[in-house]
Coordinates of C-alpha atoms and ligand atoms in Angstrom, one line a residue:
Chain D
M28 CA 78.6 11.3 94.2
R29 CA 81.8 12.5 95.5
F30 CA 82.3 15.5 98.3
E31 CA 84.8 17.1 100.3
G32 CA 84.5 19.6 103.0
T33 CA 85.1 20.3 106.2
A34 CA 83.7 18.4 109.3
H35 CA 81.4 20.2 111.8
R36 CA 81.2 17.6 114.9
Y37 CA 78.7 16.8 117.0
G38 CA 77.8 14.0 120.1
R39 CA 75.1 11.3 120.3
D40 CA 71.2 11.8 119.8
V41 CA 71.1 15.2 118.2
D42 CA 67.6 15.7 117.6
T43 CA 65.2 17.5 115.2
D44 CA 64.4 20.0 117.6
V45 CA 67.9 21.6 117.9
I46 CA 68.6 20.7 113.8
I47 CA 65.4 23.2 113.4
P48 CA 63.5 24.4 116.3
A49 CA 59.8 24.3 116.0
R50 CA 59.1 27.8 116.7
Y51 CA 60.5 27.7 113.1
L52 CA 58.0 25.5 111.7
N53 CA 55.4 28.1 110.7
T54 CA 57.1 28.2 107.2
S55 CA 58.3 25.7 104.5
D56 CA 60.5 27.9 102.9
P57 CA 63.9 25.8 102.6
A58 CA 66.1 29.1 102.4
E59 CA 64.0 30.5 105.8
L60 CA 64.7 27.0 107.7
A61 CA 68.4 27.2 106.5
K62 CA 69.0 30.4 108.5
H63 CA 68.3 28.6 111.9
C64 CA 69.6 25.3 111.0
M65 CA 71.4 24.0 114.2
E66 CA 70.8 26.9 116.3
D67 CA 70.0 25.3 119.7
I68 CA 73.0 23.2 119.6
D69 CA 75.6 25.5 118.0
A70 CA 74.4 29.2 117.5
G71 CA 77.2 29.7 115.1
F72 CA 76.8 27.0 112.7
V73 CA 75.0 29.2 110.0
A74 CA 77.9 31.5 110.0
K75 CA 80.6 29.3 109.8
V76 CA 79.4 26.6 107.7
K77 CA 80.3 26.9 104.0
S78 CA 78.8 25.2 100.9
G79 CA 80.1 21.7 100.9
D80 CA 80.6 20.8 104.2
I81 CA 79.9 17.9 106.4
I82 CA 78.0 17.4 109.7
V83 CA 79.8 14.2 111.6
A84 CA 77.7 13.1 114.5
D85 CA 77.6 10.0 117.3
E86 CA 74.6 7.8 117.5
N87 CA 71.1 8.6 116.9
F88 CA 71.5 11.8 114.8
G89 CA 68.0 13.1 113.7
C90 CA 65.8 11.5 116.2
G91 CA 62.6 12.9 117.7
S92 CA 60.2 14.3 115.1
S93 CA 59.3 13.4 111.5
R94 CA 59.9 17.0 110.5
E95 CA 61.6 16.9 106.9
H96 CA 62.4 20.4 107.7
A97 CA 65.4 19.0 109.4
P98 CA 67.2 17.2 106.2
I99 CA 66.2 20.4 104.4
A100 CA 67.4 23.1 106.6
I101 CA 70.7 21.2 106.7
K102 CA 70.8 20.5 102.9
H103 CA 70.0 24.4 102.3
A104 CA 72.5 25.5 104.8
G105 CA 75.4 24.3 102.6
V106 CA 75.8 20.6 103.7
D107 CA 76.5 17.8 101.3
V108 CA 76.4 14.9 103.3
V109 CA 76.0 13.6 106.9
I110 CA 78.3 11.0 108.3
A111 CA 76.8 9.6 111.7
S112 CA 77.4 6.3 113.7
S113 CA 73.8 5.7 113.5
F114 CA 70.6 7.6 112.5
A115 CA 67.3 7.7 113.9
R116 CA 64.9 6.0 111.5
I117 CA 62.6 8.6 110.5
F118 CA 65.4 11.0 109.6
Y119 CA 67.3 8.3 107.7
R120 CA 64.0 8.1 105.3
N121 CA 63.6 11.5 105.3
A122 CA 67.1 11.8 103.8
I123 CA 67.1 9.3 101.3
N124 CA 63.5 10.5 100.2
T125 CA 64.6 14.2 99.9
G126 CA 68.4 13.7 98.4
L127 CA 70.6 14.7 101.5
P128 CA 73.4 12.0 101.3
I129 CA 74.2 10.0 104.6
M130 CA 76.4 7.7 105.4
E131 CA 76.7 5.0 108.4
S132 CA 80.0 4.6 109.8
P133 CA 80.8 4.4 113.5
E134 CA 84.3 4.4 112.6
A135 CA 84.4 7.3 111.0
A136 CA 82.1 9.3 113.3
R137 CA 84.8 8.1 116.1
G138 CA 87.6 9.1 114.1
I139 CA 86.8 12.2 112.6
K140 CA 87.8 15.6 114.8
D141 CA 86.0 19.2 114.2
G142 CA 87.4 21.2 111.6
D143 CA 89.2 18.0 109.7
R144 CA 88.8 18.2 105.9
V145 CA 87.0 15.0 104.7
A146 CA 86.6 13.7 101.2
V147 CA 83.4 11.2 100.7
D148 CA 82.9 8.7 98.1
A149 CA 79.3 7.9 98.0
D150 CA 79.5 5.3 95.3
T151 CA 82.4 3.5 97.1
G152 CA 81.3 4.2 100.4
T153 CA 85.0 5.5 101.4
I154 CA 85.5 8.2 103.7
T155 CA 89.1 9.6 104.0
D156 CA 90.1 12.1 106.7
L157 CA 92.6 14.1 104.7
T158 CA 93.8 16.1 107.6
T159 CA 94.8 12.9 109.2
G160 CA 95.3 10.5 106.4
E161 CA 92.6 7.9 107.8
V162 CA 90.3 6.0 105.5
Y163 CA 86.7 4.5 106.5
T164 CA 84.6 2.7 104.8
A165 CA 80.7 3.2 105.3
Q166 CA 77.8 0.8 105.2
P167 CA 76.7 0.6 101.6
F168 CA 72.9 1.3 100.8
P169 CA 70.7 -1.5 100.0
P170 CA 70.2 -1.6 96.6
F171 CA 66.4 -0.6 96.7
V172 CA 67.5 2.4 98.6
K173 CA 70.2 3.2 96.3
A174 CA 68.0 3.5 93.1
I175 CA 65.7 5.9 95.0
I176 CA 68.9 7.9 95.8
E177 CA 70.3 7.9 92.2
R178 CA 66.8 8.7 90.6
G179 CA 67.1 12.1 92.5
G180 CA 64.7 10.9 95.8
L181 CA 61.4 9.3 96.0
I182 CA 59.1 11.8 94.2
E183 CA 61.1 11.0 90.9
S184 CA 60.8 7.4 91.3
V185 CA 57.0 7.6 91.9
K186 CA 56.4 9.7 89.1
D187 CA 58.1 6.7 86.9
K188 CA 56.1 4.5 88.6
V189 CA 52.6 6.5 87.9
G190 CA 54.0 7.9 84.4
T191 CA 53.4 11.1 84.7
Chain X
M4 CA 52.9 -23.2 106.3
P5 CA 54.5 -19.8 106.3
R6 CA 57.5 -19.2 109.2
P7 CA 56.0 -18.4 112.9
M8 CA 55.6 -14.4 112.9
T9 CA 55.1 -11.5 115.3
I10 CA 51.8 -9.6 114.9
T11 CA 53.8 -6.9 113.0
E12 CA 55.3 -9.3 110.5
K13 CA 51.8 -10.8 109.9
L14 CA 50.3 -7.5 109.1
L15 CA 53.2 -6.2 107.0
A16 CA 53.1 -9.6 104.8
A17 CA 49.3 -9.3 104.4
H18 CA 49.2 -5.7 103.2
A19 CA 52.3 -6.6 101.0
G20 CA 50.4 -9.6 99.6
L21 CA 53.0 -12.0 100.8
D22 CA 52.6 -15.0 102.9
E23 CA 55.8 -14.4 104.9
V24 CA 58.1 -11.8 105.4
V25 CA 61.4 -11.5 107.5
P26 CA 63.1 -8.6 109.3
G27 CA 65.2 -6.6 106.9
Q28 CA 63.2 -7.7 103.7
L29 CA 62.1 -4.5 101.7
I30 CA 58.7 -4.4 100.9
E31 CA 55.8 -2.1 99.4
C32 CA 52.7 -2.5 101.4
A33 CA 49.2 -1.1 101.0
L34 CA 48.1 1.6 102.8
D35 CA 44.8 2.3 105.3
L36 CA 45.7 5.6 106.2
V37 CA 48.0 8.5 105.1
L38 CA 47.9 11.5 107.7
A39 CA 49.5 14.7 107.9
N40 CA 49.1 17.7 110.0
D41 CA 49.7 21.5 109.4
V42 CA 53.1 21.5 109.5
T43 CA 54.3 18.4 107.5
A44 CA 51.2 18.6 105.0
P45 CA 52.1 22.0 103.4
I46 CA 55.4 20.0 102.3
A47 CA 53.8 16.8 101.3
I48 CA 51.3 19.0 99.2
R49 CA 54.2 20.5 97.5
E50 CA 55.9 17.1 96.9
F51 CA 52.6 15.5 95.8
R52 CA 52.1 18.4 93.3
R53 CA 55.1 18.0 91.8
I54 CA 54.3 14.0 91.2
G55 CA 51.7 15.2 88.8
V56 CA 48.5 13.2 89.3
D57 CA 45.2 14.6 89.1
A58 CA 43.7 12.7 92.2
V59 CA 44.7 11.3 95.3
F60 CA 44.5 7.3 95.6
D61 CA 41.5 7.2 98.2
P62 CA 40.2 10.7 99.4
G63 CA 38.3 8.7 101.9
K64 CA 42.1 7.1 103.4
I65 CA 43.8 10.7 103.8
A66 CA 43.5 12.4 107.2
L67 CA 44.4 16.1 107.5
V68 CA 45.0 17.7 110.9
P69 CA 45.5 21.2 111.5
D70 CA 46.6 20.8 115.0
H71 CA 50.0 22.1 116.0
Y72 CA 49.7 25.8 115.5
T73 CA 46.1 26.0 115.3
P74 CA 44.0 27.9 116.0
N75 CA 46.3 29.8 113.7
K76 CA 49.2 31.3 115.8
D77 CA 50.4 34.0 113.3
I78 CA 50.2 35.0 109.8
K79 CA 52.8 32.4 108.6
S80 CA 51.0 29.6 110.4
A81 CA 47.7 31.1 108.7
E82 CA 49.1 30.5 105.5
Q83 CA 50.5 26.9 106.2
A84 CA 46.7 26.0 107.4
K85 CA 45.1 27.6 104.3
I86 CA 47.2 25.5 102.2
V87 CA 45.8 22.4 103.7
R88 CA 42.3 23.6 104.1
E89 CA 42.4 24.4 100.1
F90 CA 44.1 21.2 99.2
A91 CA 41.4 19.1 101.3
R92 CA 38.7 20.7 99.3
E93 CA 40.1 20.5 96.1
F94 CA 40.8 16.8 96.5
G95 CA 37.8 16.1 98.5
I96 CA 39.6 14.6 101.8
S97 CA 36.8 13.6 104.0
H98 CA 38.9 13.6 107.0
Y99 CA 40.0 16.7 107.1
Y100 CA 39.1 18.6 110.5
E101 CA 38.4 22.3 110.9
I102 CA 38.5 24.3 113.8
G103 CA 35.5 23.2 115.8
C104 CA 35.9 19.6 115.2
M105 CA 39.9 19.2 115.3
G106 CA 41.8 17.6 118.0
V107 CA 45.5 16.6 118.6
E108 CA 45.9 14.0 115.7
H109 CA 46.9 10.8 117.7
A110 CA 43.9 11.4 120.0
L111 CA 41.4 12.2 117.2
L112 CA 41.8 9.6 114.6
P113 CA 41.4 6.6 117.2
E114 CA 38.7 8.6 118.7
Q115 CA 36.8 9.1 115.4
G116 CA 37.2 5.5 114.4
V117 CA 39.7 6.7 111.5
V118 CA 42.3 4.4 112.2
G119 CA 41.3 0.7 113.5
P120 CA 42.8 -3.1 114.6
G121 CA 45.0 -4.2 111.7
D122 CA 45.4 -1.3 109.5
V123 CA 48.7 -0.5 108.1
I124 CA 49.2 3.5 108.7
I125 CA 52.0 6.4 107.6
G126 CA 51.6 9.4 109.2
A127 CA 54.0 12.5 108.8
D128 CA 54.5 12.8 112.2
S129 CA 56.6 10.8 114.4
H130 CA 53.7 10.1 117.3
T131 CA 51.7 8.4 114.6
C132 CA 53.2 5.1 116.3
T133 CA 50.3 5.6 118.9
Y134 CA 47.6 3.9 116.9
G135 CA 49.8 0.5 117.5
A136 CA 47.4 0.2 120.6
L137 CA 44.9 -0.8 118.8
G138 CA 46.6 -3.8 117.0
A139 CA 47.5 -1.8 114.0
F140 CA 50.8 -1.4 112.3
A141 CA 51.3 3.0 112.1
T142 CA 54.8 4.6 111.8
G143 CA 55.8 7.9 111.3
V144 CA 57.7 9.2 108.0
G145 CA 58.3 12.4 106.4
S146 CA 56.4 14.6 104.0
T147 CA 58.0 13.2 101.2
D148 CA 56.7 9.7 102.0
A149 CA 53.0 11.1 102.9
A150 CA 53.1 12.6 99.3
A151 CA 54.0 9.5 97.8
G152 CA 51.4 7.7 99.9
M153 CA 49.0 10.2 99.0
A154 CA 49.3 9.4 95.3
T155 CA 49.8 5.8 95.3
G156 CA 48.4 4.4 98.4
T157 CA 51.6 2.5 98.9
A158 CA 54.8 3.0 101.0
W159 CA 58.2 1.1 101.2
F160 CA 59.5 -0.4 104.6
K161 CA 61.9 -2.3 105.5
V162 CA 60.4 -5.1 107.7
P163 CA 61.6 -4.6 111.5
S164 CA 62.6 -7.0 113.9
S165 CA 60.7 -6.8 117.1
I166 CA 61.5 -6.4 120.9
R167 CA 58.6 -8.1 123.1
F168 CA 58.3 -6.5 126.5
E169 CA 56.6 -8.9 129.1
I170 CA 55.1 -6.9 131.9
T171 CA 53.4 -8.9 134.5
G172 CA 52.4 -7.9 138.4
E173 CA 50.4 -5.3 140.1
L174 CA 51.3 -1.6 139.3
R175 CA 51.6 0.3 142.6
P176 CA 49.6 3.7 143.3
W177 CA 49.5 6.3 141.0
V178 CA 51.4 4.2 138.3
G179 CA 50.1 4.1 135.1
G180 CA 50.8 3.9 131.0
K181 CA 53.1 7.1 131.2
D182 CA 55.1 5.7 134.2
I183 CA 55.4 2.2 132.3
I184 CA 57.1 3.7 129.0
L185 CA 59.3 6.5 131.1
H186 CA 60.3 3.5 132.7
I187 CA 61.2 1.4 130.0
I188 CA 62.9 4.2 127.7
G189 CA 64.9 4.9 130.9
M190 CA 66.0 1.2 130.8
I191 CA 67.0 0.8 127.1
G192 CA 67.8 4.8 126.3
V193 CA 66.6 6.7 123.2
D194 CA 67.7 4.4 120.9
G195 CA 67.1 1.3 122.3
A196 CA 64.7 0.0 119.7
L197 CA 66.0 1.9 116.6
Y198 CA 64.8 0.4 113.5
Q199 CA 62.6 -2.1 115.5
S200 CA 59.2 -2.8 116.5
M201 CA 58.1 -2.6 120.3
E202 CA 55.6 -5.3 121.2
F203 CA 53.8 -4.9 124.7
T204 CA 52.5 -8.0 126.3
G205 CA 51.7 -9.6 129.6
E206 CA 48.8 -9.7 132.2
T207 CA 49.6 -5.8 133.0
I208 CA 49.1 -4.5 129.8
E209 CA 46.1 -6.4 129.4
R210 CA 44.4 -5.1 132.6
L211 CA 45.3 -1.5 131.3
G212 CA 42.7 0.7 129.4
M213 CA 42.7 2.2 126.0
D214 CA 43.9 5.7 127.3
D215 CA 47.0 4.1 128.9
R216 CA 47.4 2.0 125.8
F217 CA 47.6 4.8 123.6
T218 CA 50.2 6.3 126.0
I219 CA 52.6 3.7 125.9
C220 CA 52.4 3.4 122.2
N221 CA 52.7 7.0 121.8
M222 CA 56.3 7.2 123.0
A223 CA 57.7 4.0 121.3
I224 CA 59.5 6.7 118.9
E225 CA 61.3 8.1 122.0
A226 CA 63.0 4.8 122.2
G227 CA 63.9 5.1 118.7
G228 CA 61.3 2.5 117.6
K229 CA 59.5 1.9 114.3
S230 CA 56.4 1.5 115.7
G231 CA 54.9 0.3 119.1
I232 CA 52.1 -2.6 119.2
I233 CA 49.7 -4.1 121.4
A234 CA 47.6 -7.0 120.3
F235 CA 43.5 -6.7 119.9
D236 CA 41.7 -7.9 123.1
E237 CA 38.6 -7.2 124.6
T238 CA 39.3 -3.9 125.8
T239 CA 40.3 -3.1 122.1
R240 CA 36.9 -4.5 121.0
A241 CA 34.9 -2.7 123.4
Y242 CA 36.9 0.7 122.2
V243 CA 36.6 0.1 118.3
E244 CA 33.1 -1.4 118.5
G245 CA 30.3 1.1 116.9
R246 CA 33.3 3.6 116.1
A247 CA 35.6 2.1 113.6
E248 CA 34.4 3.4 110.6
R249 CA 35.8 0.4 108.5
P250 CA 35.8 -3.6 109.2
W251 CA 39.0 -4.4 111.3
T252 CA 41.1 -7.5 111.2
V253 CA 42.7 -9.1 113.9
Y254 CA 46.2 -10.3 114.2
A255 CA 48.2 -12.0 116.6
S256 CA 51.8 -12.9 117.3
D257 CA 52.5 -16.8 116.7
P258 CA 53.8 -18.1 120.1
D259 CA 56.9 -19.0 118.6
A260 CA 57.6 -16.2 116.7
E261 CA 61.2 -15.0 116.8
Y262 CA 62.1 -11.8 118.9
A263 CA 65.5 -9.6 118.7
R264 CA 64.9 -9.4 122.3
V265 CA 62.2 -10.2 125.0
I266 CA 62.3 -7.9 128.2
R267 CA 60.5 -9.0 131.4
I268 CA 59.4 -6.3 133.7
D269 CA 57.8 -6.6 136.9
A270 CA 55.2 -4.3 137.5
S271 CA 55.4 -3.7 140.8
E272 CA 59.0 -2.5 140.6
I273 CA 57.8 0.3 138.5
E274 CA 57.5 3.9 140.4
P275 CA 56.0 7.3 139.4
T276 CA 58.8 8.2 136.9
V277 CA 59.9 11.8 135.5
A278 CA 62.2 12.2 132.6
F279 CA 64.7 15.1 133.4
P280 CA 65.9 17.3 130.9
H281 CA 67.1 16.8 128.0
L282 CA 66.2 13.5 127.0
P283 CA 63.0 11.3 127.5
S284 CA 65.4 8.7 128.8
N285 CA 66.7 10.8 131.4
T286 CA 64.7 9.0 133.8
R287 CA 64.5 9.1 137.8
P288 CA 61.8 8.1 140.3
V289 CA 59.4 11.2 141.1
R290 CA 60.5 10.5 144.9
E291 CA 64.0 12.0 144.4
A292 CA 63.0 14.8 142.2
R293 CA 61.4 17.0 144.7
H294 CA 63.8 19.4 144.8
V295 CA 62.9 20.6 141.3
E296 CA 60.6 23.7 141.5
V297 CA 58.9 24.6 138.6
D298 CA 57.2 27.4 136.6
Q299 CA 54.8 25.8 134.7
V300 CA 52.4 22.5 134.3
V301 CA 51.2 21.5 131.1
I302 CA 48.2 18.6 130.9
G303 CA 47.6 17.9 127.6
S304 CA 49.1 16.6 124.3
C305 CA 48.7 13.4 122.3
T306 CA 50.5 11.5 125.1
N307 CA 48.2 12.3 128.1
G308 CA 45.4 14.5 126.7
R309 CA 42.6 12.4 127.0
I310 CA 39.6 12.1 129.2
E311 CA 41.2 9.4 131.8
D312 CA 44.2 12.0 132.2
L313 CA 42.1 14.9 133.1
R314 CA 39.7 12.7 135.4
I315 CA 43.2 11.6 137.2
A316 CA 44.5 15.3 137.3
A317 CA 41.1 16.6 138.5
G318 CA 40.8 13.9 141.2
I319 CA 44.1 15.6 142.5
L320 CA 43.3 19.0 141.8
K321 CA 39.8 19.0 143.3
G322 CA 39.6 21.1 146.5
R323 CA 42.8 22.6 146.3
K324 CA 44.7 25.4 144.8
V325 CA 47.8 25.6 142.1
D326 CA 50.7 27.3 144.0
P327 CA 50.8 31.0 143.0
R328 CA 54.0 30.7 141.1
V329 CA 53.3 28.0 139.1
R330 CA 51.0 28.6 135.9
L331 CA 48.5 25.5 135.3
I332 CA 47.6 24.8 131.4
V333 CA 45.1 22.3 130.7
I334 CA 44.8 21.1 127.2
P335 CA 42.0 18.5 126.3
A336 CA 43.2 16.7 123.4
T337 CA 40.0 16.8 121.1
Q338 CA 36.4 18.4 121.2
A339 CA 34.9 15.3 122.4
I340 CA 37.4 15.2 125.3
W341 CA 37.0 18.7 126.0
K342 CA 32.9 18.3 125.9
Q343 CA 33.2 15.6 128.3
A344 CA 35.5 16.9 130.8
M345 CA 33.0 19.9 130.7
H346 CA 29.7 17.8 131.1
E347 CA 31.9 16.0 134.1
G348 CA 32.5 19.5 136.0
L349 CA 36.3 18.9 135.3
F350 CA 36.9 22.5 134.2
D351 CA 35.1 23.9 137.4
V352 CA 38.0 21.6 139.2
F353 CA 40.5 22.9 136.8
V354 CA 39.7 26.8 137.1
D355 CA 38.7 26.7 140.9
A356 CA 42.1 25.3 141.7
G357 CA 43.4 28.3 139.5
G358 CA 44.2 26.4 136.2
A359 CA 43.5 27.4 132.7
V360 CA 41.7 25.4 130.1
S361 CA 42.5 25.9 126.5
T362 CA 41.2 24.7 123.2
P363 CA 42.6 21.5 121.6
T364 CA 46.0 22.3 120.4
C365 CA 49.6 20.8 120.3
G366 CA 50.5 24.2 121.4
P367 CA 53.5 24.3 123.8
C368 CA 53.9 20.4 123.5
L369 CA 56.3 21.4 120.7
G370 CA 57.0 25.0 121.6
G371 CA 54.2 26.1 119.2
H372 CA 52.0 28.8 121.2
M373 CA 49.9 29.0 124.6
G374 CA 52.7 28.4 127.3
I375 CA 55.9 29.1 125.8
L376 CA 58.6 29.3 128.2
A377 CA 61.5 32.3 128.8
A378 CA 64.9 31.7 129.5
G379 CA 65.7 29.7 132.5
E380 CA 62.0 28.8 133.3
R381 CA 61.3 25.2 134.1
A382 CA 57.9 23.2 133.2
L383 CA 56.5 20.1 134.0
A384 CA 54.4 18.2 131.3
T385 CA 52.6 15.5 130.3
T386 CA 54.1 15.4 127.1
N387 CA 56.5 13.3 125.6
R388 CA 60.0 15.6 124.6
N389 CA 62.2 17.3 126.7
F390 CA 64.8 18.2 124.1
V391 CA 66.7 21.5 124.4
G392 CA 64.4 24.2 123.5
R393 CA 61.5 22.0 123.2
M394 CA 59.0 24.4 124.6
G395 CA 60.3 27.7 124.4
D396 CA 63.7 29.4 125.1
P397 CA 66.9 26.9 124.5
T398 CA 67.9 27.4 128.3
S399 CA 64.2 26.6 129.7
E400 CA 63.9 23.1 130.8
V401 CA 61.1 20.3 130.6
Y402 CA 60.2 17.5 132.8
L403 CA 58.0 14.7 131.6
A404 CA 55.7 13.1 133.7
S405 CA 51.9 11.4 134.2
P406 CA 48.9 13.6 134.8
A407 CA 48.7 12.7 138.4
V408 CA 52.4 13.6 139.1
A409 CA 51.5 17.0 136.9
A410 CA 48.7 17.8 138.9
A411 CA 50.3 17.3 142.6
T412 CA 53.5 19.3 141.2
A413 CA 50.9 22.0 139.8
V414 CA 49.9 22.2 143.7
A415 CA 53.0 21.9 145.6
G416 CA 54.9 24.4 143.4
H417 CA 58.0 21.4 143.0
I418 CA 57.7 17.9 141.5
A419 CA 55.7 15.8 143.7
L420 CA 53.8 12.5 144.1
P421 CA 50.2 12.8 144.8
E422 CA 50.3 11.5 148.6
D423 CA 52.9 14.5 149.3
L424 CA 50.2 17.0 149.4
A425 CA 48.2 17.5 152.4
Ligands
LIG522 S1 50.9 17.0 121.0 FE1 53.2 17.3 120.8 S2 53.9 15.3 120.5 FE2 51.7 15.0 119.8 S3 51.6 15.3 117.9 FE3 51.1 17.6 118.7 S4 53.4 18.5 119.1 FE4 53.5 16.3 118.2

């Protein structure tokens, strides 16, 4: 999996309430959720994000609630991959299970600036900041987790298991 | 002989059919309960249908609790609740809780004996970690995990390492479970226990009642924890006896189990604590927060909406009046708590003081309904999160504290200690 897009840079502890505020949780429609993605931390996000863009953040991205609406909103807003120093664990799980690629790399998170063009090779874990020429390496996924992602998310791997 | 293990490692090993596990190991566990609510279940149900199985793994081991936007806030939330209700009927889910018997999930399930000691539980709600107070492994997951759990009765986990908190000494007046956990989160930060289990031990914890223990484990997620856990003891036994619907199993950490960290806390140093916006770790002693005036006080939620919480608040509000500039909203967490509070005369106290009492709901805790904040307004709440926009407008603010501080604040009109009141 390879991605290339513009980086949108955020700080640490970006919580699920700012990724998708609870006032919009009375629906689970991905298109509806995407309209309000990042609204309470960056009101202009939806207007500026382009398909294929990348979110870059510091520690503990996605902390707070278990709402899968958060990775869904990000994915359907057009974001292809999230790079962070670290992820809150439920968000990490949800991203894997719903097929939103995420990469853990404190160096990349520190180095990449807002607006940089970034290329990601998820298979090798290589992150290249095309604006600065800097190259970073992300933690590879454990094989078990990689298998879920390659199968296209948890539901597909469960289908294999139960034989449907 | 298996290696010495923590209570969490033992629980996970037993549910994975293994003699031992080590932190970092990926395992698949049998589940004793899968939970979802009116926000997360609709997605879980959609994903479950994609799997294509014609039955759930066990209709008696799934709990569906419409509590976030119920009684239905608007047409959209009514549609969500309807999806959950119809699914529960179609698949014969016995633990579905309709209006009239529902409550905030994490107060309701222990109360109804649906979760018990030794269980492994996943819930599509981050505060599922609450049940660790019973000596269970309980953790929040997303809707897709819940869907897979409903179909297969299993979930994958990475075995967490554990932090052991040893709390000893006497608590000061007006200091309870909420202050203990806020103190800990303030100390280690909102990612201080990321991917880890938080094990609470020590004589101070042993002396706490179940309601305080639930409050502590409830907020493990606010330190990034995967789970919080308190070992089974006589207090746990007294709570689950006659209540738990399944036989339970007792696990305890081996004395020589390995911990990633051991943190010792002298209970007498913990003060009544308040978390300032916009992180639960942004804590200060209440005595340094008296300058903060509030527009609203909320007493409720899965953190502090239990009977003991309401008793403490009523004890302070009795014979007093809520400051005219403050709106006090009291939300008993379940129908049983509501009824108990009514019988004890607590509603008379709240209403005579000038407060409003609501039917059980999550309501304002997540900015859903029943007490949303306008731009620039400030609330002090006994809830668990104070993120930007959590209770309403993105410019509003939430301060987190105990029921005692909440009651005193409602009377004073600014953040206050009970002893500040005339
Ligand atoms: S009371 Fe608040 S924290 Fe608890 S389950 Fe409801 S919304 Fe979540």
